[in-house]
Short mmCIF file of C-alpha atoms in Angstrom, two decimals:
data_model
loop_
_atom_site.label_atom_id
_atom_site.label_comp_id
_atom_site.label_asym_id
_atom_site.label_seq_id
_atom_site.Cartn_x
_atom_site.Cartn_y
_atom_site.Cartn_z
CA UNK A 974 143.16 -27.81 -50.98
CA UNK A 975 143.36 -28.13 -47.54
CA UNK A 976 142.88 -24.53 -46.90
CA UNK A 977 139.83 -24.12 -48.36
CA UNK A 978 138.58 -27.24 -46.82
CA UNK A 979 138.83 -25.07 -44.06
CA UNK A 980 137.60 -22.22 -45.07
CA UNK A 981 134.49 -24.12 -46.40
CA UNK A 982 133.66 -25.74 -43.05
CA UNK A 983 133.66 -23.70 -39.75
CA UNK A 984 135.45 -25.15 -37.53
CA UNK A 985 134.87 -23.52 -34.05
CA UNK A 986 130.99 -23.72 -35.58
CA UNK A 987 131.27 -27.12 -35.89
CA UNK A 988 132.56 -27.80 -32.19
CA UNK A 989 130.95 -24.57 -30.52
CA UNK A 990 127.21 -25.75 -32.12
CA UNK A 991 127.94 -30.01 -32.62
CA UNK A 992 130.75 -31.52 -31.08
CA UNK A 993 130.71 -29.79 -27.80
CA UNK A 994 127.27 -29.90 -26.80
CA UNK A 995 126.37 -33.52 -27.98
CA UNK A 996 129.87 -34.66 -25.98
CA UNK A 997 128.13 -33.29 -23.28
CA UNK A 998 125.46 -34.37 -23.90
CA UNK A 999 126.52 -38.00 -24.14
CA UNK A 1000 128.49 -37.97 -20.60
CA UNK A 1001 125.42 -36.53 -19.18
CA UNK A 1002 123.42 -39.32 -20.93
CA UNK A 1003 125.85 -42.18 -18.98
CA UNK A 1004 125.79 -40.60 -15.99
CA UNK A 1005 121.98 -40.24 -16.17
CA UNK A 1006 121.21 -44.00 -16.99
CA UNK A 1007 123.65 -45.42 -15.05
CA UNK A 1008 122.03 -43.53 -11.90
CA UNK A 1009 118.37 -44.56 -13.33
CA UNK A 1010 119.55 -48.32 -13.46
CA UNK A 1011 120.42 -48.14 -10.03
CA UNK A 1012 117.78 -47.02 -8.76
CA UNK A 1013 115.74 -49.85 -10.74
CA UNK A 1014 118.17 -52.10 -10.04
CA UNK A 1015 117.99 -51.65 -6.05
CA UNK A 1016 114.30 -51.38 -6.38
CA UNK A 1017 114.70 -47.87 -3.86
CA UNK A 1018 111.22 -47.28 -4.95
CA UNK A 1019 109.92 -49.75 -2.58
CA UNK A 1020 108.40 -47.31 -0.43
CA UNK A 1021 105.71 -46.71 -2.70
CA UNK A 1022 104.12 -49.51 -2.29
CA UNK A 1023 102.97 -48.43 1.03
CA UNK A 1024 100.22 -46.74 -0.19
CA UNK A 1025 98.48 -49.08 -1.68
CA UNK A 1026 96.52 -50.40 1.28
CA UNK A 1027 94.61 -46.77 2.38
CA UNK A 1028 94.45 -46.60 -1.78
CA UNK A 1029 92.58 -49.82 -3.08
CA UNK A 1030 90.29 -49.18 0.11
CA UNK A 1031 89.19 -45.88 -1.08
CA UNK A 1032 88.66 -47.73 -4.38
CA UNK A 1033 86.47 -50.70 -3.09
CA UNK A 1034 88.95 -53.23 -4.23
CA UNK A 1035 90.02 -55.90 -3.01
CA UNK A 1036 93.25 -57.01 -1.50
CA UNK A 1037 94.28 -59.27 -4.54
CA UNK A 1038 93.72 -55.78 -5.91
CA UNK A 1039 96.14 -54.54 -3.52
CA UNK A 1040 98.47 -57.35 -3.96
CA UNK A 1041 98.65 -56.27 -8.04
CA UNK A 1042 99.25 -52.72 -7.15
CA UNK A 1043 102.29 -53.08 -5.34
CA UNK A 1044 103.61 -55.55 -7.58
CA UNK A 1045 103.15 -53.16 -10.52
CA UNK A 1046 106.22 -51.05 -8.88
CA UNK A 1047 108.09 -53.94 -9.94
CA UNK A 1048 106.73 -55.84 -12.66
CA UNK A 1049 103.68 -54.77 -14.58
CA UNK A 1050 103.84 -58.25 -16.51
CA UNK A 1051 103.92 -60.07 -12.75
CA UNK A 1052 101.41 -57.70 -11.44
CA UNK A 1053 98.99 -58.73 -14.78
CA UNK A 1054 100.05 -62.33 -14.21
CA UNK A 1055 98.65 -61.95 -10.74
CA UNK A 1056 95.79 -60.19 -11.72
CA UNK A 1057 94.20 -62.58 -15.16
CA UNK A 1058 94.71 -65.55 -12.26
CA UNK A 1059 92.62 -64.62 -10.00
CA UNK A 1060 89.90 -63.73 -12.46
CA UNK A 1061 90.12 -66.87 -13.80
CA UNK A 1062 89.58 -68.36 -10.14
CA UNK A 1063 86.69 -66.06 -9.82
CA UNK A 1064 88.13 -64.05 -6.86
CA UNK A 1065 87.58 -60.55 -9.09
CA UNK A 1066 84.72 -60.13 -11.49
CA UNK A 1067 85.77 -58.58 -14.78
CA UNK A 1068 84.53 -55.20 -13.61
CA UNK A 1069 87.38 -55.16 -10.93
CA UNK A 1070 89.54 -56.48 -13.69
CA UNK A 1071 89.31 -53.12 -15.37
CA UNK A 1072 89.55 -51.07 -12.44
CA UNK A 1073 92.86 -52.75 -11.04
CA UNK A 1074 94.24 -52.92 -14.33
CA UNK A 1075 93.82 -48.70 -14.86
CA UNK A 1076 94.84 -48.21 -11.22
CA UNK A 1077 98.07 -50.39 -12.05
CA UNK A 1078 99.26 -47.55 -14.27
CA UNK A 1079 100.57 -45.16 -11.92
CA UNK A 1080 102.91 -47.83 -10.86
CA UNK A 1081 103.67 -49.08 -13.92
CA UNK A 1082 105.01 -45.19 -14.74
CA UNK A 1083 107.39 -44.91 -11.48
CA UNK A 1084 108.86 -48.09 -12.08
CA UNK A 1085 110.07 -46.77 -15.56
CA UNK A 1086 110.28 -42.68 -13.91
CA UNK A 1087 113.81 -43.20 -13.30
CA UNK A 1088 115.43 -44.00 -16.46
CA UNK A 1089 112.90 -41.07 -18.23
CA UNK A 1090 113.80 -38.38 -16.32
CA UNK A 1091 117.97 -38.99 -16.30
CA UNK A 1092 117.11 -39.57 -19.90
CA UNK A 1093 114.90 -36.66 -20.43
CA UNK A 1094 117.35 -34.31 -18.03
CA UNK A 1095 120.33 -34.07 -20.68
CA UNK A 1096 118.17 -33.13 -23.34
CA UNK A 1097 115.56 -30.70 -22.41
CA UNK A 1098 117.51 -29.07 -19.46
CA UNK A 1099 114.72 -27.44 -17.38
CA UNK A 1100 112.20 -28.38 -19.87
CA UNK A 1101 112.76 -32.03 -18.92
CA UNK A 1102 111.17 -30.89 -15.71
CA UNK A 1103 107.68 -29.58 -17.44
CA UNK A 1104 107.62 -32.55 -19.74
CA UNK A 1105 108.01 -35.25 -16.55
CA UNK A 1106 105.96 -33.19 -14.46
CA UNK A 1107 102.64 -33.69 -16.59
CA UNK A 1108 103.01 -36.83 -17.53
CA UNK A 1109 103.12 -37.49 -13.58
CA UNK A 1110 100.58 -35.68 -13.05
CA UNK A 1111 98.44 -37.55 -15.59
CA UNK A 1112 98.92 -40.45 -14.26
CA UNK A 1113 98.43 -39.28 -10.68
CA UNK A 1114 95.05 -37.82 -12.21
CA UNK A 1115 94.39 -41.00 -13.61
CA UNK A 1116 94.70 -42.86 -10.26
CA UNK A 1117 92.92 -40.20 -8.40
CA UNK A 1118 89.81 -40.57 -10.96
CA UNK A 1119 90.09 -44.26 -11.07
CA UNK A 1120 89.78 -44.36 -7.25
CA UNK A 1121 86.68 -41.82 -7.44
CA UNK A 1122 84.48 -43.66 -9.93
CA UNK A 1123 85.70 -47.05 -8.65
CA UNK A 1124 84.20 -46.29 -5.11
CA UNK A 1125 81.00 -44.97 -6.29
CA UNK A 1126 80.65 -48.34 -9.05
CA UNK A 1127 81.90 -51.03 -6.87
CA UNK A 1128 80.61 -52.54 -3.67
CA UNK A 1129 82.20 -52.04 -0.10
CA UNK A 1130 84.81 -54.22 0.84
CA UNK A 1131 85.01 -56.59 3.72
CA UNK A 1132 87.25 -54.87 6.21
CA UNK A 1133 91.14 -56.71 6.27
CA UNK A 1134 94.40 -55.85 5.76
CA UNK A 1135 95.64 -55.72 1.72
CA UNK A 1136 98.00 -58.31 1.10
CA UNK A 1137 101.20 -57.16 -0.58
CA UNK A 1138 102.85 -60.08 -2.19
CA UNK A 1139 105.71 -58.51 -3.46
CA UNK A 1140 107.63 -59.52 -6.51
CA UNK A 1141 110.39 -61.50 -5.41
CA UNK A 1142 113.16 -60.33 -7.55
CA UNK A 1143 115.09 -58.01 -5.63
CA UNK A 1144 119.21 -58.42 -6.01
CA UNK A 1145 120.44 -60.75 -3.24
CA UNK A 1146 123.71 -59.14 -3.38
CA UNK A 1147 125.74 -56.43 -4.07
CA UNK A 1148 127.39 -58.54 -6.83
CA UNK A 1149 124.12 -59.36 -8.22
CA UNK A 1150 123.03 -55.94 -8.35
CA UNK A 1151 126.39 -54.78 -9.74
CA UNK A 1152 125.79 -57.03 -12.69
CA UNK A 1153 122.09 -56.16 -12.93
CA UNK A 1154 123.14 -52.47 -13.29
CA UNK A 1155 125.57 -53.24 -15.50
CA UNK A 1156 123.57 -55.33 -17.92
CA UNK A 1157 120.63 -52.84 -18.36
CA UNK A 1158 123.47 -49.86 -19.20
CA UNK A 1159 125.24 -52.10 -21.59
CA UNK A 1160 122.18 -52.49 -23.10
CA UNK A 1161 120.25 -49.26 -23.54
CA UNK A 1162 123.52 -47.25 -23.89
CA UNK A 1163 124.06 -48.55 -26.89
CA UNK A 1164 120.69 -48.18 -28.37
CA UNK A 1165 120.38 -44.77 -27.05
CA UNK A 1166 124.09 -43.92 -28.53
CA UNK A 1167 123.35 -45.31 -31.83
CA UNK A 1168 119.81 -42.60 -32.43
CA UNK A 1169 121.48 -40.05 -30.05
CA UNK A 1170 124.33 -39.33 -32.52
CA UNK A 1171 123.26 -39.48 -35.97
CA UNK A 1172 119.76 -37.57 -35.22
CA UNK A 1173 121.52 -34.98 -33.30
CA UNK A 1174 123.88 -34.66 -36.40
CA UNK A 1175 120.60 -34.62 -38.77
CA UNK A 1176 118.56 -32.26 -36.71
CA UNK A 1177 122.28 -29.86 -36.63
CA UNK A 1178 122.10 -29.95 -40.63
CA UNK A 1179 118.79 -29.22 -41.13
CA UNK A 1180 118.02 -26.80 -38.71
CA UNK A 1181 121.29 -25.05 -40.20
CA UNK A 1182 119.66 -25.45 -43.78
CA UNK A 1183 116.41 -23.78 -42.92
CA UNK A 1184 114.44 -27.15 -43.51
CA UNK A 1185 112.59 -26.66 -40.54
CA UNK A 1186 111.59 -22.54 -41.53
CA UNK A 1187 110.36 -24.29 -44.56
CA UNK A 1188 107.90 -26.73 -42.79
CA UNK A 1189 105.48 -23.47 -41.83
CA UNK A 1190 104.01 -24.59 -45.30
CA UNK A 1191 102.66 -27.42 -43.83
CA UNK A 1192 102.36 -27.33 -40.19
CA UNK A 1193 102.10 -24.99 -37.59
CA UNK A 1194 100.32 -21.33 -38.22
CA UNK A 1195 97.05 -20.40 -38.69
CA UNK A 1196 96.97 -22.35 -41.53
CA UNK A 1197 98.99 -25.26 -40.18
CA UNK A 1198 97.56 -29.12 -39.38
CA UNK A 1199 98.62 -28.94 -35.62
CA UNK A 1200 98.22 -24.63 -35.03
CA UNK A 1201 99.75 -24.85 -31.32
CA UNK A 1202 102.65 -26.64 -32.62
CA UNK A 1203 105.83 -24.46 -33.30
CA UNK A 1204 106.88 -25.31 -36.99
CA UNK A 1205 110.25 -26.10 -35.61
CA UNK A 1206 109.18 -28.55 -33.21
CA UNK A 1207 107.69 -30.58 -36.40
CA UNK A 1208 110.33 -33.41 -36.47
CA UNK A 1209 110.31 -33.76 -32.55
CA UNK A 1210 106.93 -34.24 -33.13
CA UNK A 1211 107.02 -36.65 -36.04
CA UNK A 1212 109.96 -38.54 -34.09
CA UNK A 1213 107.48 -38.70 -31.06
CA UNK A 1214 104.61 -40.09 -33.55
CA UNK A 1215 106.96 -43.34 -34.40
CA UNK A 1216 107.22 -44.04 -30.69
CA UNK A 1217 110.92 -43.34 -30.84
CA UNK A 1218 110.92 -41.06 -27.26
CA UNK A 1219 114.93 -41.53 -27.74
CA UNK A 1220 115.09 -39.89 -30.92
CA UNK A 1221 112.22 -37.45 -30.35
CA UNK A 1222 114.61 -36.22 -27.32
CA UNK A 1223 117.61 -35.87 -29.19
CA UNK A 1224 115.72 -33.75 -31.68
CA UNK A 1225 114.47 -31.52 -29.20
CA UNK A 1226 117.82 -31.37 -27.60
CA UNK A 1227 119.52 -30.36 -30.32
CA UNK A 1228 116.98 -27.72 -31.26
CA UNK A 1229 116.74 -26.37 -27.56
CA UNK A 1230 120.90 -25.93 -27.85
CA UNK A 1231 120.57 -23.96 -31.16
CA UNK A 1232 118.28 -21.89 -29.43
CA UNK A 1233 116.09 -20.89 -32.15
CA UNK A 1234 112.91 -22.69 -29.92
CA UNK A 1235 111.20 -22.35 -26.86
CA UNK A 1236 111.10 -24.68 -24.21
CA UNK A 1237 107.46 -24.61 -24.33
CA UNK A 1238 107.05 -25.58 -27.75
CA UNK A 1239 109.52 -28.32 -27.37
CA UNK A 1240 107.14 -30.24 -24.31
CA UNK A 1241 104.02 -29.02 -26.30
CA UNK A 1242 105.48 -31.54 -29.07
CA UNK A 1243 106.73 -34.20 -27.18
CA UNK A 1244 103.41 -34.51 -25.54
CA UNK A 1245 101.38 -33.79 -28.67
CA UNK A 1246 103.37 -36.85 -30.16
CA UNK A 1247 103.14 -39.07 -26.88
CA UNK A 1248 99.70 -38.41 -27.44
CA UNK A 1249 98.95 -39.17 -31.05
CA UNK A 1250 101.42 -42.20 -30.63
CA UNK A 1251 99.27 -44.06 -28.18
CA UNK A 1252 97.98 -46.76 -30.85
CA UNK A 1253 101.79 -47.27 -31.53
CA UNK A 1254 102.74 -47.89 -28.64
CA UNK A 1255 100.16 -49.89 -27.72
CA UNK A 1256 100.98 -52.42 -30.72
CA UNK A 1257 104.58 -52.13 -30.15
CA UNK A 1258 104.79 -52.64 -26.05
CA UNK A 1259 101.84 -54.12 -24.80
CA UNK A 1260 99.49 -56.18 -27.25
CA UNK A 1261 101.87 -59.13 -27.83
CA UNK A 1262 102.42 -58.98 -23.76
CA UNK A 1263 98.40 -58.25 -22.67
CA UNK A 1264 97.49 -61.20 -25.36
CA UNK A 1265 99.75 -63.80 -23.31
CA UNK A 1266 97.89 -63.15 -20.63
CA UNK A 1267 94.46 -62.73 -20.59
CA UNK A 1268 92.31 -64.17 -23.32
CA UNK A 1269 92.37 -62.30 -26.77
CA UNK A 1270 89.26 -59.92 -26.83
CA UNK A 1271 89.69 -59.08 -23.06
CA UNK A 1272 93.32 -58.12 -23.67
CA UNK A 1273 92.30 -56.12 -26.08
CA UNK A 1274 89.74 -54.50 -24.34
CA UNK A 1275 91.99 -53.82 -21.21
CA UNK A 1276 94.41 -51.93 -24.21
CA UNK A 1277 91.99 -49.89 -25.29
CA UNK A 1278 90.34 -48.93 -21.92
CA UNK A 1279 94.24 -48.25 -20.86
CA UNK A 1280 95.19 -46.22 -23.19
CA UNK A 1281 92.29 -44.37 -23.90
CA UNK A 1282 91.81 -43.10 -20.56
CA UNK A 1283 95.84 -42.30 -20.71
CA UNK A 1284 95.29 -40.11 -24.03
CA UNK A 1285 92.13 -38.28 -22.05
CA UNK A 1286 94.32 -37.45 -19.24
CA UNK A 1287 97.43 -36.13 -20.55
CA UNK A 1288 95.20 -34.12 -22.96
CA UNK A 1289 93.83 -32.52 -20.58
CA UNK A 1290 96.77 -31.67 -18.82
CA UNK A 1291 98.64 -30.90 -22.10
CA UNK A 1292 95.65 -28.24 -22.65
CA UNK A 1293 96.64 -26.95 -19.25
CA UNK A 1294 100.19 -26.66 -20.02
CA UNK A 1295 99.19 -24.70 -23.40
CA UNK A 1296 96.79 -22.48 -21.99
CA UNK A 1297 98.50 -21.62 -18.71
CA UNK A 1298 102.18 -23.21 -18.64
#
């Protein structure tokens, strides 16, 4: 019985093509988010606030403007806050509203860079580096264009210094930050363990049965919904559609260590599904948040503006990618 158990499942198979690579794959996970957590923790990115003043200048805002961009590095929900108070005091017209709001998004990305790219790393390898790359560069693209069209719509600003009222949540202690770090790992470890492992078994099995040979039928091809997207890359892509960028990584992963799939098509799909996924995410992360704020139909407005332009840029640097990458 127990023989042909064995002879039934391969063994050095199973630990060559499952076991071994997703261990791995989990210590380099830890390691990843536990440096990522620090980093957040610590609030090391604190130099980057520096450029706000020279940036919201070049944008004809103003320095509550400023004040909103540098918080963003640390809070988006503060730097909002910040920002629906002092339209409600009439110190920005609604116009400004927008632009500091779309200008906040850059930030808003670097305070969450950390944690994506030790996330991202494990997976995709060198890929993770593509995949990070353009979505920084989107939102540099964004800030860039937000800071063109702002100066040519809105009026000159009185010359000043920007205030930077920074976010006053910074660790007062090691201990503090200790438990800080500590907290956030215990936290998303666990989450990230409980999709990491069973999808990365899933994707093993079906990319062993041929289930994802057999999705040519209905994607990918020159008959296919999505032509530029490898058949393969299908469920990363699907994954990526339900907002699940965990998931949708340890898909790709998994795929990327069979090595039946290029790196290429594996970004191509994540940012094909970070693309399409934008109304998701929008429901799931910000409309609840952006509705405690500012008043209903300017909350939603602000979503739509924000995530629209967000979709336009990482299109076009998705099309880059495809047609040049």
């Amino acid at each position: 019985m127990h023989t042909e158990l064995f002879s039934f499942v391969d063994v050095d198979m199973l630990w060559s093509g499952l076991f071994r690579p997703l261990l791995r794959l989990i210590i380099s996970i830890s390691l990843g988010l536990a440096i990522g957590n620090i980093i957040e923790a610590l609030h090391w990115s604190r130099f980057l606030a520096r450029i706000s003043s020279p940036l919201v200048r070049m944008a004809h805002l103003q320095d509550v403007s400023g004040a909103a961009f540098t918080m963003a590095f640390f809070s988006s929900i503060t730097a909002n806050t910040y920002l629906a108070e002092q339209y409600e005091q009439g110190k920005i017209v609604r116009k400004e509203l927008y632009f500091s709001n779309l200008l906040n998004s850059a930030p808003v990305l670097f305070l969450h860079l950390p944690s994506l790219f030790f996330l991202a790393v494990p997976f995709l390898g060198k890929a993770a580096f593509w995949y990070v790359g353009i979505i920084v560069s989107a939102a540099l693209f964004r800030t860039l264009g937000t800071v063109v069209v702002g100066r040519m719509v809105l009026p000159p600003t009185p010359e000043g210094c920007v205030t930077c009222e920074l976010d006053d949540s910074a660790p007062k202690s090691f201990a503090e930050a200790f438990q800080r770090v500590v907290s956030r790992f215990s936290r998303r470890i666990r989450r990230v363990l409980l999709i990491t492992i069973p999808v990365y078994v899933l994707v093993f099995i079906l990319n062993r049965s041929g289930f994802f040979t057999a999705l040519n039928e209905v994607i990918g091809g020159s008959n296919g919904l999505l032509p530029f997207i490898n058949p393969q890359a299908a469920g990363v892509l699907l994954l990526s559609l339900a907002a699940e960028i965990t998931a949708a990584m340890a898909a790709a992963g998994a795929l990327l260590t069979e090595g039946t799939i290029q790196s290429k098509d594996i970004v191509l799909a994540l940012l094909a599904g970070n693309i399409l996924s934008s109304p998701m995410r929008a429901l799931r992360h910000q409309l609840a948040t952006y509705m405690g704020i500012f008043p209903p139909r300017l909350a939603l407005w602000l979503i739509f503006c924000n995530q629209s332009v967000r979709a336009v840029s990482l299109i076009v640097f998705t099309l880059l990618y495809y047609f040049w990458g």
